[in-house]
mmCIF file of C-alpha atoms in Angstrom:
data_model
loop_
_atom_site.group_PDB
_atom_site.id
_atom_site.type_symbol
_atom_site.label_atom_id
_atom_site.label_comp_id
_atom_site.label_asym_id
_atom_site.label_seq_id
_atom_site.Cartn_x
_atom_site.Cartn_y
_atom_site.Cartn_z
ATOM 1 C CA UNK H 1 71.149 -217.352 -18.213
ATOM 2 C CA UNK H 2 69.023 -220.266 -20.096
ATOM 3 C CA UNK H 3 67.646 -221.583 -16.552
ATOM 4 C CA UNK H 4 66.342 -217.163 -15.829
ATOM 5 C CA UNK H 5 63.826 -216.788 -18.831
ATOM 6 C CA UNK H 6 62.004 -213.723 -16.806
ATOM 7 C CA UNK H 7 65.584 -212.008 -17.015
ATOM 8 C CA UNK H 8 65.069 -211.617 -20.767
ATOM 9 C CA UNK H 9 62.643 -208.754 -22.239
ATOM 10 C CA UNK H 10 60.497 -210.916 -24.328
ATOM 11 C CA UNK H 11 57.235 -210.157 -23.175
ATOM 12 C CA UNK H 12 58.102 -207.773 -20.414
ATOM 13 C CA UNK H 13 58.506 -203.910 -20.619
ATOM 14 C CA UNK H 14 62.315 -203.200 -21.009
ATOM 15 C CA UNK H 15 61.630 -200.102 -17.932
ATOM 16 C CA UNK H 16 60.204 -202.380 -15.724
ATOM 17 C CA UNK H 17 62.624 -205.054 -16.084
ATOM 18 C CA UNK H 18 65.360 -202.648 -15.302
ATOM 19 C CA UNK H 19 63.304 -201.887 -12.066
ATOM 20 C CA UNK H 20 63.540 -205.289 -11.312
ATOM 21 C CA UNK H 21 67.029 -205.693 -11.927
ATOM 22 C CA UNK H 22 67.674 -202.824 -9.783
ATOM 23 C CA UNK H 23 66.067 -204.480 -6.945
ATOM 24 C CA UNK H 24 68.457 -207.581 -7.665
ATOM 25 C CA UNK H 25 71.718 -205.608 -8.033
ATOM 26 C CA UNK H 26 72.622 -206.411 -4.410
ATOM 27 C CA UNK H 27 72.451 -210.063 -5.397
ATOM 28 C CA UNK H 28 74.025 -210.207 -8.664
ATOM 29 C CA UNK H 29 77.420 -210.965 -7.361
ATOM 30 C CA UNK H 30 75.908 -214.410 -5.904
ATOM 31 C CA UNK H 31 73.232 -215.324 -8.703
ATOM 32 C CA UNK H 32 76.035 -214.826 -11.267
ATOM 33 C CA UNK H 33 78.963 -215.987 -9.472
ATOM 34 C CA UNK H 34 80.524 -212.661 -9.956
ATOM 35 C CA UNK H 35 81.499 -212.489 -6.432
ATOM 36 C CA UNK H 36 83.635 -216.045 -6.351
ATOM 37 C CA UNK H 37 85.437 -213.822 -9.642
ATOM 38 C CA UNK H 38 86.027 -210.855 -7.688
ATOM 39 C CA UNK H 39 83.559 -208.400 -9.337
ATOM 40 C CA UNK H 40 81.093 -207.707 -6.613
ATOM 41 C CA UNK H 41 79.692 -204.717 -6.890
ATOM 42 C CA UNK H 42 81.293 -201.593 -5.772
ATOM 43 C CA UNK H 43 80.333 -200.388 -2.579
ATOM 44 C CA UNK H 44 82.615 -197.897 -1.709
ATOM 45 C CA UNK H 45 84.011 -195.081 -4.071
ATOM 46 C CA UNK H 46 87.770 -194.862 -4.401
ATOM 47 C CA UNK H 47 89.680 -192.048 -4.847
ATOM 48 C CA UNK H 48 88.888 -189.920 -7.899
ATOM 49 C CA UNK H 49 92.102 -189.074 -9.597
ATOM 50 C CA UNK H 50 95.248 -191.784 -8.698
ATOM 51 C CA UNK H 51 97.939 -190.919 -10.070
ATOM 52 C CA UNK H 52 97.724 -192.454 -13.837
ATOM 53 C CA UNK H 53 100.857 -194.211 -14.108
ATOM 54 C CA UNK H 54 101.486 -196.080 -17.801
ATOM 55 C CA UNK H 55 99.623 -199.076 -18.245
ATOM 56 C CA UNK H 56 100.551 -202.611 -18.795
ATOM 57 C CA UNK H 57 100.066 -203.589 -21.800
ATOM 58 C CA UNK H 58 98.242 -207.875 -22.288
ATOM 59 C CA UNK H 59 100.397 -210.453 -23.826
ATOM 60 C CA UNK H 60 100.793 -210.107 -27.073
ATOM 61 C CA UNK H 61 98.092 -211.561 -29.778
ATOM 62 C CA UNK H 62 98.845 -214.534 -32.160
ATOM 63 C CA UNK H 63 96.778 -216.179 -34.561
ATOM 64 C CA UNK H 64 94.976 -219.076 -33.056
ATOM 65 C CA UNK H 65 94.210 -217.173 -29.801
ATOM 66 C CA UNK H 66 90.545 -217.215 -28.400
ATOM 67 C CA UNK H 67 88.841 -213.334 -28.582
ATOM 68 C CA UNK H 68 85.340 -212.603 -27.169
ATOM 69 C CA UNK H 69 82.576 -210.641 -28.203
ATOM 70 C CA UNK H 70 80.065 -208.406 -26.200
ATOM 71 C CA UNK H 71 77.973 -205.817 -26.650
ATOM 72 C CA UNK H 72 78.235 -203.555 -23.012
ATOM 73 C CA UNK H 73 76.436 -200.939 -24.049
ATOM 74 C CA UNK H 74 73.963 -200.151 -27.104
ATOM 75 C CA UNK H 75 71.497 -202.287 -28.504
ATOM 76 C CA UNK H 76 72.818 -204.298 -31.831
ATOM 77 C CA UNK H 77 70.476 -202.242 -34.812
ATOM 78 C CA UNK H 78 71.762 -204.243 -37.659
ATOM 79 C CA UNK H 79 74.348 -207.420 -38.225
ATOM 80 C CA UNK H 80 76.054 -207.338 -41.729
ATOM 81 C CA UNK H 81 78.896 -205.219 -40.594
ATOM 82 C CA UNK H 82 79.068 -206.928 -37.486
ATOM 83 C CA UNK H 83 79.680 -210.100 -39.121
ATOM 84 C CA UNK H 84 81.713 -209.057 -41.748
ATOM 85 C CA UNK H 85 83.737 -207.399 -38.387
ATOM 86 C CA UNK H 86 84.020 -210.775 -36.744
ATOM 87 C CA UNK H 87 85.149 -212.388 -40.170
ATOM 88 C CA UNK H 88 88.346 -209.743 -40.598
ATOM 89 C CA UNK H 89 89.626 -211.236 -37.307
ATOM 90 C CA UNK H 90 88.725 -214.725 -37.789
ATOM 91 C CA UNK H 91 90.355 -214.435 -40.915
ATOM 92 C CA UNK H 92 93.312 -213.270 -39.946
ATOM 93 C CA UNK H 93 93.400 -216.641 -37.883
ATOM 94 C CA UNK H 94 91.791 -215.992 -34.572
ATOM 95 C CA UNK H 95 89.622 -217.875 -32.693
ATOM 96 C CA UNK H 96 86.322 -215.240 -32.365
ATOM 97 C CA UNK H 97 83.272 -216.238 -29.962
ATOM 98 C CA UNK H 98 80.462 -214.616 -30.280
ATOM 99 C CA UNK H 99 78.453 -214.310 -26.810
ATOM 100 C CA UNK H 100 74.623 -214.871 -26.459
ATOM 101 C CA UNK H 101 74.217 -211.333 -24.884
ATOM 102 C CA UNK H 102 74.956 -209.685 -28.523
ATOM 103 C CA UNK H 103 71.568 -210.090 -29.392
ATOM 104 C CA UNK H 104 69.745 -209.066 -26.147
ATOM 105 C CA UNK H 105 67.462 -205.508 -26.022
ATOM 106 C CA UNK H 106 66.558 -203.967 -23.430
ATOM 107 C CA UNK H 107 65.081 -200.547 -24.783
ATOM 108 C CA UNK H 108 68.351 -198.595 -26.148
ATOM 109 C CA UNK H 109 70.785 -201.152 -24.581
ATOM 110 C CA UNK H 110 71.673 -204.456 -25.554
ATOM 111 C CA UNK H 111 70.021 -205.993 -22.543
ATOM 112 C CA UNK H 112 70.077 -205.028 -19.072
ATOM 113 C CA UNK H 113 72.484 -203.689 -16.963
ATOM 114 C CA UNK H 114 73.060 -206.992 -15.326
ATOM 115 C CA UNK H 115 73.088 -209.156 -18.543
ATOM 116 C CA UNK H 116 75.449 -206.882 -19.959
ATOM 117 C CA UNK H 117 77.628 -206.642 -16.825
ATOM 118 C CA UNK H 118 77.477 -210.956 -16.651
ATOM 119 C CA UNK H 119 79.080 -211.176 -19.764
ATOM 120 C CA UNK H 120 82.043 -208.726 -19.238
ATOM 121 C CA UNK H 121 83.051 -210.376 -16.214
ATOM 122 C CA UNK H 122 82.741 -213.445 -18.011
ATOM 123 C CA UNK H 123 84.690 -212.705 -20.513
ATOM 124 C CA UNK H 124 87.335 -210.878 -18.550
ATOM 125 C CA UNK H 125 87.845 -214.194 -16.363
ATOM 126 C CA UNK H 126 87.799 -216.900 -18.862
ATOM 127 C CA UNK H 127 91.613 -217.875 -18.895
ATOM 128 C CA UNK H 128 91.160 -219.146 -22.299
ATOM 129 C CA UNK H 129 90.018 -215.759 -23.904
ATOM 130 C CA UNK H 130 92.776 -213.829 -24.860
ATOM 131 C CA UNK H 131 91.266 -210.234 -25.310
ATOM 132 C CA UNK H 132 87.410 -208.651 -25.742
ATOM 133 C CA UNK H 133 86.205 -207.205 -28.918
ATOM 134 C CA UNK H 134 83.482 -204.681 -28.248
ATOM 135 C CA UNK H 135 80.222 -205.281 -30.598
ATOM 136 C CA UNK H 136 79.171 -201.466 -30.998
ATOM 137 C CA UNK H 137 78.796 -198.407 -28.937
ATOM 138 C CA UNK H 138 75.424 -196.206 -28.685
ATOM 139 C CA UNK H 139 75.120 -196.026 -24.675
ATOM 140 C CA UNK H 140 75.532 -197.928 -21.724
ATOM 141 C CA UNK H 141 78.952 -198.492 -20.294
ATOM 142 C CA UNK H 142 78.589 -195.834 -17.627
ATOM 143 C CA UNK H 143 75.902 -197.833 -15.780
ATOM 144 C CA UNK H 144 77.890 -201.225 -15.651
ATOM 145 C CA UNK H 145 80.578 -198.525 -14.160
ATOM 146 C CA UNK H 146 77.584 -198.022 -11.394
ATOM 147 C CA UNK H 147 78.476 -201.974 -9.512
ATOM 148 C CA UNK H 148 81.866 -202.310 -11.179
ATOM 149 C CA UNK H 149 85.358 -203.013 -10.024
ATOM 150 C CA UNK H 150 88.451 -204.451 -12.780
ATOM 151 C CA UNK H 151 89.614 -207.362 -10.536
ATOM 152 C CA UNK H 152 93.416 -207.006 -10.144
ATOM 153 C CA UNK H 153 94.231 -210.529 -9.386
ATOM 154 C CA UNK H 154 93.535 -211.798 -12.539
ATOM 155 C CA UNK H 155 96.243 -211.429 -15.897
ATOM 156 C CA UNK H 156 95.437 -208.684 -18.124
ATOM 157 C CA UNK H 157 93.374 -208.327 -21.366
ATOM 158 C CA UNK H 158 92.818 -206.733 -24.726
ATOM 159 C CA UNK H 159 89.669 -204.648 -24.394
ATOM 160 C CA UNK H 160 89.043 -203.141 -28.306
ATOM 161 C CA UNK H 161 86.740 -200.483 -28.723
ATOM 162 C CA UNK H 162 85.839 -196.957 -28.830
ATOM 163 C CA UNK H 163 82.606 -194.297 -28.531
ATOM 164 C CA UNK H 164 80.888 -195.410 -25.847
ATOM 165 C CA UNK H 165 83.599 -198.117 -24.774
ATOM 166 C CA UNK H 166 85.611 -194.991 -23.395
ATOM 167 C CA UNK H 167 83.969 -195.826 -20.379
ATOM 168 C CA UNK H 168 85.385 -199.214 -19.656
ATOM 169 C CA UNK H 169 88.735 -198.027 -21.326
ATOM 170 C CA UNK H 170 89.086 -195.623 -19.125
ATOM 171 C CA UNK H 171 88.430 -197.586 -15.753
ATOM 172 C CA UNK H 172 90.423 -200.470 -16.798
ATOM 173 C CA UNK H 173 93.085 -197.567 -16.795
ATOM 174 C CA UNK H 174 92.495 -196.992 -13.472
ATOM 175 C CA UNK H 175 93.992 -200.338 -12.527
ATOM 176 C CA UNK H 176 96.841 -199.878 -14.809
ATOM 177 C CA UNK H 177 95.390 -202.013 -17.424
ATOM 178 C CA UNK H 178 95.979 -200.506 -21.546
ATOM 179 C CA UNK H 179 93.050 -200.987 -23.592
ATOM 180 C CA UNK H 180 93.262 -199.792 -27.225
ATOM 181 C CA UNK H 181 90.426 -196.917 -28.726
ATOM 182 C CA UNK H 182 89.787 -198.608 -32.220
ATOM 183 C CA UNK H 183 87.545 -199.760 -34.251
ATOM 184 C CA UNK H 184 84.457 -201.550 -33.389
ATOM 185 C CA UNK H 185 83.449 -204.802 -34.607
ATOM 186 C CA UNK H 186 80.546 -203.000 -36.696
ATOM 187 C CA UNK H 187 82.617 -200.710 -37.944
ATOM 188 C CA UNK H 188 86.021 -202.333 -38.652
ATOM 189 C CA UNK H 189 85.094 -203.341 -42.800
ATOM 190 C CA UNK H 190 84.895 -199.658 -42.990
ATOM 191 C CA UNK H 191 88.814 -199.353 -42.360
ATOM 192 C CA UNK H 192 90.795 -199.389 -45.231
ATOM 193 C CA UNK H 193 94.042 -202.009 -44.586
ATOM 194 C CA UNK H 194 96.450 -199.538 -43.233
ATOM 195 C CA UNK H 195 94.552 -199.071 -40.472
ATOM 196 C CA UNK H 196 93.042 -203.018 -39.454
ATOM 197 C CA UNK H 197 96.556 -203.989 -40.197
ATOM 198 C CA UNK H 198 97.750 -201.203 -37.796
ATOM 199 C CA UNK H 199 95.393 -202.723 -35.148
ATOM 200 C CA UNK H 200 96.753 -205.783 -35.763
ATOM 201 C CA UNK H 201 100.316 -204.896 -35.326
ATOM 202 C CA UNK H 202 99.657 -203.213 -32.091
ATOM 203 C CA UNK H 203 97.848 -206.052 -30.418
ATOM 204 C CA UNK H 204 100.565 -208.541 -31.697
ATOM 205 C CA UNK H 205 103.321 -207.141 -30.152
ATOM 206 C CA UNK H 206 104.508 -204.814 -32.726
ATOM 207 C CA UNK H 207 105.173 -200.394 -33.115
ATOM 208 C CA UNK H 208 103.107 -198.204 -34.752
ATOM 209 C CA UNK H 209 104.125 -195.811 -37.342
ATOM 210 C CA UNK H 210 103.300 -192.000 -36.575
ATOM 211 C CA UNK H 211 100.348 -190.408 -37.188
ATOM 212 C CA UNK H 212 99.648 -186.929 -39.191
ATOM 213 C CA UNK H 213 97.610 -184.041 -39.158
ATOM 214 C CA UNK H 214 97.310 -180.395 -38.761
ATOM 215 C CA UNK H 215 99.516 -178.784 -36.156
ATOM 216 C CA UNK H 216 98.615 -175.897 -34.176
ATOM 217 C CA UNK H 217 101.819 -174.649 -32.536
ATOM 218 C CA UNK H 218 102.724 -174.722 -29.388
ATOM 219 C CA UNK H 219 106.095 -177.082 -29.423
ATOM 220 C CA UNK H 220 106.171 -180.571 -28.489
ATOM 221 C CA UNK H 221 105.057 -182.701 -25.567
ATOM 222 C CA UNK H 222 105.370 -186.226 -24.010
ATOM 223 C CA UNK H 223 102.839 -187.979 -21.640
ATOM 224 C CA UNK H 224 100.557 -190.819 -21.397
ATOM 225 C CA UNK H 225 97.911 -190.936 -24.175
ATOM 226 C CA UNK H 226 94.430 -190.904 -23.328
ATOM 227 C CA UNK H 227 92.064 -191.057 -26.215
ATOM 228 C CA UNK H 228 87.954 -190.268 -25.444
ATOM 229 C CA UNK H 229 84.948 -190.000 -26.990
ATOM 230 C CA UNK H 230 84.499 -186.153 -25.770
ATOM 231 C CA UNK H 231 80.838 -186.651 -24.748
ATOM 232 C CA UNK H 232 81.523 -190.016 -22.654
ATOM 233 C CA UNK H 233 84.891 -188.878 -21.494
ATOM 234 C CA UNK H 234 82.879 -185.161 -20.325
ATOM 235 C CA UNK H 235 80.029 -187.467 -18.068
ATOM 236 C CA UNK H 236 82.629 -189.457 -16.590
ATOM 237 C CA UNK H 237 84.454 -186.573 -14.786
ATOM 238 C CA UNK H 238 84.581 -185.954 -11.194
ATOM 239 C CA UNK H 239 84.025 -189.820 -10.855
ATOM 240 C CA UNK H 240 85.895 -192.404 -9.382
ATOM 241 C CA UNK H 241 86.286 -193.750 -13.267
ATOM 242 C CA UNK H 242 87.888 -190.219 -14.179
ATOM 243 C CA UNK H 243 91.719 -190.996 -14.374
ATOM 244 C CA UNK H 244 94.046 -188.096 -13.419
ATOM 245 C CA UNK H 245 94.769 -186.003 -16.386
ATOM 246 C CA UNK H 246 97.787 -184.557 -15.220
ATOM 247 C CA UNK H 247 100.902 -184.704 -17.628
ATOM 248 C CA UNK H 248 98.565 -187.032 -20.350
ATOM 249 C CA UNK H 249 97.682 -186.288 -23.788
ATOM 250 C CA UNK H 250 94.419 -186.004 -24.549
ATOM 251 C CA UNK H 251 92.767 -187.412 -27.452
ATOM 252 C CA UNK H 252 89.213 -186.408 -28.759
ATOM 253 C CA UNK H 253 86.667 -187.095 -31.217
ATOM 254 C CA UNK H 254 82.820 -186.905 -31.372
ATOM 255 C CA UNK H 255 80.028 -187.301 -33.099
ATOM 256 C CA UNK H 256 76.507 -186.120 -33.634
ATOM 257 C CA UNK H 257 77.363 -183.037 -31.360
ATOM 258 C CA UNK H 258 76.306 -179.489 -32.559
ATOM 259 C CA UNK H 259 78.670 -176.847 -32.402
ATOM 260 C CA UNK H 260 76.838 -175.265 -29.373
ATOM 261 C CA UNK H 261 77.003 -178.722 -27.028
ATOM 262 C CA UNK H 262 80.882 -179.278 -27.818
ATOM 263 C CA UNK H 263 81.322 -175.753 -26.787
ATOM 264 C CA UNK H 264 79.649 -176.423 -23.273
ATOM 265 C CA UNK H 265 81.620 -179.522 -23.234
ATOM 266 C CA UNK H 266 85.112 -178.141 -23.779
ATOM 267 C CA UNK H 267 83.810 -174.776 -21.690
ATOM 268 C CA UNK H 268 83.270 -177.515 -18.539
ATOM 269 C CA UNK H 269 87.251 -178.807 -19.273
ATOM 270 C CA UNK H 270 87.930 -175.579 -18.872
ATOM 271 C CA UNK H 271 86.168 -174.298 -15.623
ATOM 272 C CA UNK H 272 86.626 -177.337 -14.428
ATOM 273 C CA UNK H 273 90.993 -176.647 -14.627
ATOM 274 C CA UNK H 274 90.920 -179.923 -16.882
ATOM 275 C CA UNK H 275 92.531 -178.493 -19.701
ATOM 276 C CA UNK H 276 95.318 -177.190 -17.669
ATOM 277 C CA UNK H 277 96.681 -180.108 -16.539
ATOM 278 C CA UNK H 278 96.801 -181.789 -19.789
ATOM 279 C CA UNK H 279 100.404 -181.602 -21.539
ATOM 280 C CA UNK H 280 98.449 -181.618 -25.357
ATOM 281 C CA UNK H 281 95.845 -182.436 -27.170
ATOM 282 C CA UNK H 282 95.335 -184.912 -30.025
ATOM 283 C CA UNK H 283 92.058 -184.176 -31.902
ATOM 284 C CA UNK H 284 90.225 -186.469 -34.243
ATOM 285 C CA UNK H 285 87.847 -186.329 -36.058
ATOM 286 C CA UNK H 286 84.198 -184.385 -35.056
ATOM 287 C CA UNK H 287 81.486 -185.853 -38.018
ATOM 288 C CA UNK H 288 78.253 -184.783 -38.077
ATOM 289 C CA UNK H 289 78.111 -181.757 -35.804
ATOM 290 C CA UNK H 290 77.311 -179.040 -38.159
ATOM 291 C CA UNK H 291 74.859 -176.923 -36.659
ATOM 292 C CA UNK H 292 71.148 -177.172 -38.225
ATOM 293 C CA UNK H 293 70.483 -175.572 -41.778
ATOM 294 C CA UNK H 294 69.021 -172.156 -41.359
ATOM 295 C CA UNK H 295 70.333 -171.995 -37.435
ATOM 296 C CA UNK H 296 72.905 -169.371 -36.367
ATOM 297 C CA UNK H 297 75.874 -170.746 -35.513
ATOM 298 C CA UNK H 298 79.484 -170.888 -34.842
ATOM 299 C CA UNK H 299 81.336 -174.071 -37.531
ATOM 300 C CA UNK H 300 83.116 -176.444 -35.546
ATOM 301 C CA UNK H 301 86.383 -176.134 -36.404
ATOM 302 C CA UNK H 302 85.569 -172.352 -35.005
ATOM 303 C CA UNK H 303 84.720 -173.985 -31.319
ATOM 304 C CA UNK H 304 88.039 -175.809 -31.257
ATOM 305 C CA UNK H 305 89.722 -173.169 -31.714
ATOM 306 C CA UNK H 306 87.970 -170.995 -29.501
ATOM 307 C CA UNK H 307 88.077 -173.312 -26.868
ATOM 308 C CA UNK H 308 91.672 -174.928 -27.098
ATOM 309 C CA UNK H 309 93.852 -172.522 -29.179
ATOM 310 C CA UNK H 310 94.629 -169.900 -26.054
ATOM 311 C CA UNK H 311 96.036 -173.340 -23.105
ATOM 312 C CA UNK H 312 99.725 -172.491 -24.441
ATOM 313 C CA UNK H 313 99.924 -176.299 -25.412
ATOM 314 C CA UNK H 314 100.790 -178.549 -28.219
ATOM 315 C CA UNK H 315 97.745 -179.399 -30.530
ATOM 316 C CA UNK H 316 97.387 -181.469 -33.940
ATOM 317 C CA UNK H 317 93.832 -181.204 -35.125
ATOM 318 C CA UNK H 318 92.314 -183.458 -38.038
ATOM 319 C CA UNK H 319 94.314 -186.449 -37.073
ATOM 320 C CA UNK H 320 92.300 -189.834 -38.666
ATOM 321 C CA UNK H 321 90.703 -191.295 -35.657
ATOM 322 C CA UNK H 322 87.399 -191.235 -34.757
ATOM 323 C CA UNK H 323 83.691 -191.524 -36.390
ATOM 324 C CA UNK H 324 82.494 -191.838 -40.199
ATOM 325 C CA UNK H 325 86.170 -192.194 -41.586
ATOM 326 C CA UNK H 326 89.197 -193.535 -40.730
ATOM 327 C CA UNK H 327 89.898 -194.646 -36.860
ATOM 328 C CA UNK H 328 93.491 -195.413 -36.576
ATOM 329 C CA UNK H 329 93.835 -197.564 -33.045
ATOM 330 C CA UNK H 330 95.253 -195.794 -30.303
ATOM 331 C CA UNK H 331 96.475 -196.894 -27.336
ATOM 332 C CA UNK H 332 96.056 -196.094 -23.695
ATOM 333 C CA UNK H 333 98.109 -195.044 -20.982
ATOM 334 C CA UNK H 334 101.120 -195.595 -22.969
ATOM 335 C CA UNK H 335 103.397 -192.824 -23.669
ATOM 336 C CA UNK H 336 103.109 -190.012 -26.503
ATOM 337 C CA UNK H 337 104.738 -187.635 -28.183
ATOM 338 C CA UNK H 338 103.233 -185.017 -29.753
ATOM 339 C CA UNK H 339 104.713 -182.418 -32.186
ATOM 340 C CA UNK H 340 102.277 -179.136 -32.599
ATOM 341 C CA UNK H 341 104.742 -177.817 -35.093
ATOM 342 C CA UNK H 342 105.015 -180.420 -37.262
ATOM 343 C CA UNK H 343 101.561 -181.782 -36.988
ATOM 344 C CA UNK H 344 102.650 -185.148 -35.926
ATOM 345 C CA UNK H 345 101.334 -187.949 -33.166
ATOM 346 C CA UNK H 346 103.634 -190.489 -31.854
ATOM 347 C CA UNK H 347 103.584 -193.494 -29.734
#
């Protein structure tokens, strides 16, 4: 990337360099050596819902192990949590490497499309790193999804992250790859220690204790969790990255929503005949989505239960995932039990 200073946006209007890049996208398999790795781009859509089978989870973690760091999708806005993020793992005794693309911009993404898209591959087919810690959400991992296809020759990979990183957790479940929905690096010195040492166990090799919140009714259910950001995981429907949701349990969270856009949102699931192939529903937390001071409105906690309290189902609301407060990992495409009577999820 040293040897293409025009790719960076130093000097050149972040729109118009996306133009450009568009132009190039046809080439970026050969100018990156993406295509020797086997991520050209995708030319051909594949079926929209395979089967989801449960996923394969990497080799396990150990201390000494190599991790990357990118940024796929929102520009970085500030670096103290980040690096006191990168220092939790190091700390713990990994080996964390930080790549250049972190600090790129390109308007409201952390440099273009094809920057961002370089270092994932990158990362994904180094055979020294070990797994890929996600920098931050925002926006952006639906247009590396745009040229995109997980190679399935190469081994598996931890890919950590959540918000916005539903979209690459959710294709690499396509190809029977288990990412885990957990904290970001600019977010993990929020966690209190149960929950960065329940990160840890998971991607080590070790079970995770059950988690609690408020059941519902409805009885219990088993099936392969799939957690989402409900926004990201909403866009991605009806797309080749949309993995069938028959039989799973769905886990979602949000944030920044009102109470009038998650209620369009979960009205979609519904006319869509989403929610009826889902076996229950896991839901996190939703922060910041009150509706405007002074506007009328339904609460939140009113539109769940509008929307989700009549699919005859299992569901365990306030369970502590998600945004602003706790966000216990959770893997995906591994099986699930959930109890709605006794409030309870279980992996």
């Amino acid at each position: 990337m040293d040897n293409m200073p025009w790719v960076r946006t130093h000097g050149v209007a972040p729109l118009l360099l996306n133009s450009v890049c568009c132009i190039l996208r046809a080439y970026a398999g050969e100018a990156f050596g993406l295509g020797s790795l086997g991520f050209l781009p995708s030319t051909q859509p594949t079926a929209i819902a395979l089967k989801m089978n449960p996923c394969q989870l990497p080799p396990p973690l150990q201390p000494g192990d190599l991790l990357r760091v990118v940024a796929p999708c929102g520009l970085m806005r500030e670096f103290e949590n980040f690096w006191k993020g990168v220092e939790i793992w190091r700390s713990r005794g990994y080996k964390v490497e930080v790549s250049s693309g972190v600090r790129e911009r390109c308007g409201y993404l952390a440099g273009t499309d094809i920057q961002r898209r370089y270092d994932l591959a990158d990362a994904w087919k180094a055979p020294q790193c070990k797994g890929i810690l996600c920098a931050r959400g925002g926006y952006g991992s639906a247009r590396l999804l745009e040229d995109w296809d997980w190679p399935v020759d190469l081994p598996p990979k931890w890919l950590i992250g959540f918000s916005d990183v539903t979209g690459l957790l959710w294709s690499l479940s396509k190809i029977g790859i288990s990412g885990v929905h957990a904290p970001l690096l600019t977010t993990l010195a929020d966690e209190p220690e149960w929950s960065v040492e329940r990160l840890f166990r998971w991607v080590e090799g070790h079970t995770l204790d059950p988690l609690t919140g408020n059941g519902w009714g409805g009885g219990e259910a088993r099936g392969l969790l799939l957690p989402a950001n409900l926004t990201v995981g909403s866009h991605l429907l009806g797309t080749q990255w949309q993995p069938d949701l028959n039989g799973v349990i769905l886990a979602i969270e949000d944030v920044g929503e009102a109470p009038y856009r998650l209620d369009r949102m979960l009205t979609q699931w519904r006319l869509a005949g989403y929610f009826q192939q889902v076996k229950g529903i896991a839901v996190g937390r939703f922060s910041r989505c009150d509706a405007p001071e002074g506007i009328p409105s339904f609460t939140v906690e009113e539109v769940l239960r509008d929307r989700l309290s009549d699919l005859s189902i299992p569901i365990v609301s306030d369970l502590p995932f998600g945004h602003d407060g706790v966000n216990a990992a959770l893997p995906v495409g591994i099986m699930a039990h959930l109890d709605g009577d006794r409030g309870t999820l279980e992996v």
